[in-house]
mmCIF file of C-alpha atoms in Angstrom:
data_model
loop_
_atom_site.group_PDB
_atom_site.id
_atom_site.type_symbol
_atom_site.label_atom_id
_atom_site.label_comp_id
_atom_site.label_asym_id
_atom_site.label_seq_id
_atom_site.Cartn_x
_atom_site.Cartn_y
_atom_site.Cartn_z
ATOM 1 C CA MET N 78 6.873 -5.816 -15.555
ATOM 2 C CA GLU N 79 3.824 -3.584 -15.941
ATOM 3 C CA PHE N 80 3.959 0.135 -16.733
ATOM 4 C CA GLN N 81 1.094 2.331 -15.688
ATOM 5 C CA GLN N 82 0.716 5.985 -16.676
ATOM 6 C CA ILE N 83 0.265 8.247 -13.663
ATOM 7 C CA SER N 84 -2.545 10.745 -13.900
ATOM 8 C CA ARG N 85 -0.317 13.743 -13.236
ATOM 9 C CA ALA N 86 0.931 16.545 -15.387
ATOM 10 C CA ASP N 87 4.510 15.267 -15.219
ATOM 11 C CA GLY N 88 3.579 12.160 -17.257
ATOM 12 C CA ALA N 89 5.893 9.861 -15.300
ATOM 13 C CA ARG N 90 5.389 6.131 -15.552
ATOM 14 C CA ARG N 91 4.805 4.067 -12.439
ATOM 15 C CA VAL N 92 6.456 0.673 -12.482
ATOM 16 C CA ASN N 93 4.162 -1.656 -10.521
ATOM 17 C CA GLU N 94 5.653 -4.868 -9.231
ATOM 18 C CA THR N 95 4.772 -4.680 -5.574
ATOM 19 C CA THR N 96 2.605 -2.538 -3.384
ATOM 20 C CA ALA N 97 4.246 0.793 -2.696
ATOM 21 C CA GLN N 98 5.097 1.537 0.906
ATOM 22 C CA ASN N 99 5.661 5.246 0.686
ATOM 23 C CA ALA N 100 7.059 5.854 4.148
ATOM 24 C CA LEU N 101 10.354 7.458 5.053
ATOM 25 C CA ALA N 102 12.876 6.134 7.543
ATOM 26 C CA ALA N 103 13.425 8.263 10.642
ATOM 27 C CA GLY N 104 16.330 10.627 10.035
ATOM 28 C CA THR N 105 15.413 11.294 6.408
ATOM 29 C CA VAL N 106 15.569 15.050 5.803
ATOM 30 C CA VAL N 107 12.518 16.526 4.026
ATOM 31 C CA LEU N 108 12.268 20.028 2.546
ATOM 32 C CA THR N 109 9.508 22.091 4.184
ATOM 33 C CA LEU N 110 8.581 25.763 4.142
ATOM 34 C CA ASP N 111 10.268 25.935 7.560
ATOM 35 C CA GLY N 112 13.503 24.539 6.122
ATOM 36 C CA ALA N 113 15.020 21.081 5.847
ATOM 37 C CA LEU N 114 13.677 18.938 8.712
ATOM 38 C CA PRO N 115 14.103 15.316 9.765
ATOM 39 C CA VAL N 116 10.838 13.594 8.853
ATOM 40 C CA GLU N 117 10.157 12.657 12.484
ATOM 41 C CA PHE N 118 9.739 16.392 13.308
ATOM 42 C CA ILE N 119 7.009 16.945 10.702
ATOM 43 C CA ASN N 120 3.443 17.145 12.030
ATOM 44 C CA GLU N 121 -0.105 17.507 10.714
ATOM 45 C CA GLY N 122 -0.602 20.962 9.231
ATOM 46 C CA ASP N 123 3.065 21.431 8.296
ATOM 47 C CA ARG N 124 3.768 22.650 4.770
ATOM 48 C CA VAL N 125 6.089 20.470 2.703
ATOM 49 C CA ILE N 126 7.762 21.546 -0.542
ATOM 50 C CA THR N 127 6.684 19.345 -3.447
ATOM 51 C CA ARG N 128 7.904 18.974 -7.000
ATOM 52 C CA ASP N 129 4.433 18.768 -8.516
ATOM 53 C CA SER N 130 2.513 21.548 -6.724
ATOM 54 C CA GLY N 131 5.117 23.690 -5.009
ATOM 55 C CA MET N 132 3.727 23.084 -1.517
ATOM 56 C CA ALA N 133 1.281 20.749 0.189
ATOM 57 C CA VAL N 134 -0.147 20.590 3.700
ATOM 58 C CA VAL N 135 0.396 17.357 5.615
ATOM 59 C CA ARG N 136 -3.023 15.897 6.441
ATOM 60 C CA LYS N 137 -1.908 13.004 8.651
ATOM 61 C CA VAL N 138 1.360 11.566 9.980
ATOM 62 C CA ARG N 139 1.622 7.885 10.812
ATOM 63 C CA ARG N 140 4.590 6.569 12.761
ATOM 64 C CA THR N 141 5.354 2.854 12.960
ATOM 65 C CA THR N 142 8.275 0.563 13.656
ATOM 66 C CA GLN N 143 8.338 -2.491 11.444
ATOM 67 C CA ARG N 144 10.620 -5.073 9.940
ATOM 68 C CA SER N 145 11.076 -4.191 6.306
ATOM 69 C CA LYS N 146 13.583 -4.650 3.509
ATOM 70 C CA ALA N 147 15.859 -1.623 3.366
ATOM 71 C CA ILE N 148 17.789 -0.088 0.476
ATOM 72 C CA ALA N 149 20.919 2.067 0.938
ATOM 73 C CA ILE N 150 21.646 4.698 -1.702
ATOM 74 C CA LYS N 151 25.110 6.274 -1.728
ATOM 75 C CA ALA N 152 25.287 10.070 -1.908
ATOM 76 C CA GLY N 153 25.529 11.341 -5.493
ATOM 77 C CA SER N 154 24.918 7.941 -7.069
ATOM 78 C CA LEU N 155 21.671 8.942 -8.831
ATOM 79 C CA GLY N 156 22.952 12.216 -10.237
ATOM 80 C CA ASN N 157 24.531 15.436 -9.027
ATOM 81 C CA ASN N 158 23.674 15.604 -5.298
ATOM 82 C CA ARG N 159 21.003 12.908 -5.697
ATOM 83 C CA PRO N 160 20.806 11.930 -2.940
ATOM 84 C CA ASP N 161 22.652 14.754 -1.208
ATOM 85 C CA ARG N 162 23.758 12.343 1.549
ATOM 86 C CA ASP N 163 23.775 8.591 2.047
ATOM 87 C CA ALA N 164 20.137 7.524 2.352
ATOM 88 C CA VAL N 165 18.268 4.460 3.600
ATOM 89 C CA LEU N 166 14.749 3.855 2.310
ATOM 90 C CA PRO N 167 12.201 1.076 2.636
ATOM 91 C CA ALA N 168 12.553 -1.181 -0.431
ATOM 92 C CA ASN N 169 9.065 -0.308 -1.704
ATOM 93 C CA GLN N 170 9.430 3.476 -1.338
ATOM 94 C CA GLU N 171 8.819 4.986 -4.767
ATOM 95 C CA ILE N 172 11.494 7.281 -6.212
ATOM 96 C CA LEU N 173 11.008 9.553 -9.215
ATOM 97 C CA VAL N 174 13.788 8.825 -11.705
ATOM 98 C CA ARG N 175 14.074 11.415 -14.472
ATOM 99 C CA ASP N 176 17.459 11.034 -16.072
ATOM 100 C CA TRP N 177 19.026 8.567 -18.493
ATOM 101 C CA ARG N 178 18.124 5.704 -16.098
ATOM 102 C CA ALA N 179 14.403 6.251 -16.659
ATOM 103 C CA GLU N 180 14.754 5.838 -20.420
ATOM 104 C CA ALA N 181 17.318 3.024 -20.276
ATOM 105 C CA LEU N 182 15.645 0.949 -17.581
ATOM 106 C CA PHE N 183 11.940 1.799 -17.918
ATOM 107 C CA GLY N 184 11.420 3.211 -21.429
ATOM 108 C CA ALA N 185 10.159 6.630 -20.327
ATOM 109 C CA SER N 186 11.591 10.075 -19.695
ATOM 110 C CA GLN N 187 10.415 9.773 -16.079
ATOM 111 C CA ALA N 188 9.542 6.743 -13.989
ATOM 112 C CA LEU N 189 8.214 6.301 -10.460
ATOM 113 C CA VAL N 190 9.893 3.128 -9.235
ATOM 114 C CA SER N 191 10.435 1.256 -6.002
ATOM 115 C CA ALA N 192 13.882 1.793 -4.496
ATOM 116 C CA SER N 193 14.494 -1.954 -4.821
ATOM 117 C CA ARG N 194 14.330 -1.665 -8.645
ATOM 118 C CA LEU N 195 17.453 0.519 -8.601
ATOM 119 C CA VAL N 196 19.708 -1.922 -6.719
ATOM 120 C CA ASP N 197 23.032 -2.349 -8.498
ATOM 121 C CA GLY N 198 25.008 -3.925 -5.649
ATOM 122 C CA GLU N 199 27.557 -1.114 -5.455
ATOM 123 C CA PHE N 200 25.967 2.334 -5.162
ATOM 124 C CA VAL N 201 22.420 1.176 -4.437
ATOM 125 C CA ARG N 202 22.481 -1.826 -2.107
ATOM 126 C CA ASP N 203 19.930 -4.148 -0.568
ATOM 127 C CA LEU N 204 20.517 -4.114 3.199
ATOM 128 C CA GLY N 205 18.150 -7.005 3.831
ATOM 129 C CA THR N 206 15.367 -6.969 6.382
ATOM 130 C CA ARG N 207 15.781 -4.534 9.274
ATOM 131 C CA GLU N 208 13.663 -2.935 11.932
ATOM 132 C CA ILE N 209 12.936 0.578 10.686
ATOM 133 C CA ASP N 210 11.138 3.506 12.326
ATOM 134 C CA MET N 211 8.927 4.660 9.450
ATOM 135 C CA ILE N 212 6.958 7.856 9.035
ATOM 136 C CA GLU N 213 4.178 8.181 6.455
ATOM 137 C CA LEU N 214 3.353 11.734 5.389
ATOM 138 C CA ILE N 215 -0.212 11.603 4.124
ATOM 139 C CA PHE N 216 -1.723 14.263 1.870
ATOM 140 C CA ASP N 217 -5.090 14.722 0.157
ATOM 141 C CA THR N 218 -3.522 13.814 -3.191
ATOM 142 C CA PRO N 219 -0.245 12.145 -4.229
ATOM 143 C CA HIS N 220 2.836 14.364 -4.236
ATOM 144 C CA ILE N 221 6.518 14.123 -5.009
ATOM 145 C CA LEU N 222 8.558 15.236 -1.984
ATOM 146 C CA TYR N 223 12.207 16.162 -1.658
ATOM 147 C CA ALA N 224 13.829 13.772 0.833
ATOM 148 C CA ASP N 225 17.609 13.560 1.272
ATOM 149 C CA GLY N 226 17.925 15.162 -2.163
ATOM 150 C CA LEU N 227 15.780 12.486 -3.821
ATOM 151 C CA GLU N 228 12.334 12.988 -5.311
ATOM 152 C CA VAL N 229 10.074 10.455 -3.564
ATOM 153 C CA ALA N 230 6.361 9.688 -3.618
ATOM 154 C CA SER N 231 4.255 10.547 -0.608
ATOM 155 C CA ALA N 232 1.691 8.349 1.056
ATOM 156 C CA THR N 233 -1.956 9.154 0.343
ATOM 157 C CA ALA N 234 -5.187 7.937 1.850
ATOM 158 C CA GLU N 235 -5.186 5.241 -0.861
ATOM 159 C CA THR N 236 -1.625 4.021 -0.173
ATOM 160 C CA ALA N 237 -1.612 4.390 3.594
ATOM 161 C CA SER N 238 -2.255 1.343 5.743
ATOM 162 C CA SER N 239 -5.855 0.455 6.652
ATOM 163 C CA ASP N 240 -5.341 1.816 10.195
ATOM 164 C CA THR N 241 -4.388 5.178 8.727
ATOM 165 C CA GLN N 242 -7.325 5.138 6.319
ATOM 166 C CA ASP N 243 -9.708 4.503 9.226
ATOM 167 C CA ALA N 244 -8.201 7.440 11.132
ATOM 168 C CA ILE N 245 -8.583 9.755 8.125
ATOM 169 C CA ALA N 246 -12.220 8.733 7.637
ATOM 170 C CA ALA N 247 -13.018 9.535 11.294
#
């Protein structure tokens, strides 16, 4: 396992094992300045509430349907109201962990880890491979978003798929 310091003020560690796929499953509720919205209703230009900068403007939205490993996280299993409802995420979606788990599992006060790294078989379960409608919210710089009560990493031009990067460059 490799730890890499993130170049952000929060000093969280990123645990790199696989390539992050920071996309949210359709139905995931994201906090925006217009209120809590299902991710599929968010469009370019919308303002999303972020942990690291307060607010960020969505630069690009990419919608795809793909077969991907999915992880189910039971409501309240990662802390008080974290997540605030049962959530399903792609296995490689990065989650910011900043409680006792970060120190115990990753040796840091905060860690940005793939959802699959949190699987315990009871409260956080591997659902196997499923067809998932995924939405990537792409910003100019990386952000931590509030999604279903979890703090999750956003997609950026660097983490988005090559098709998305080509569209941003155009």
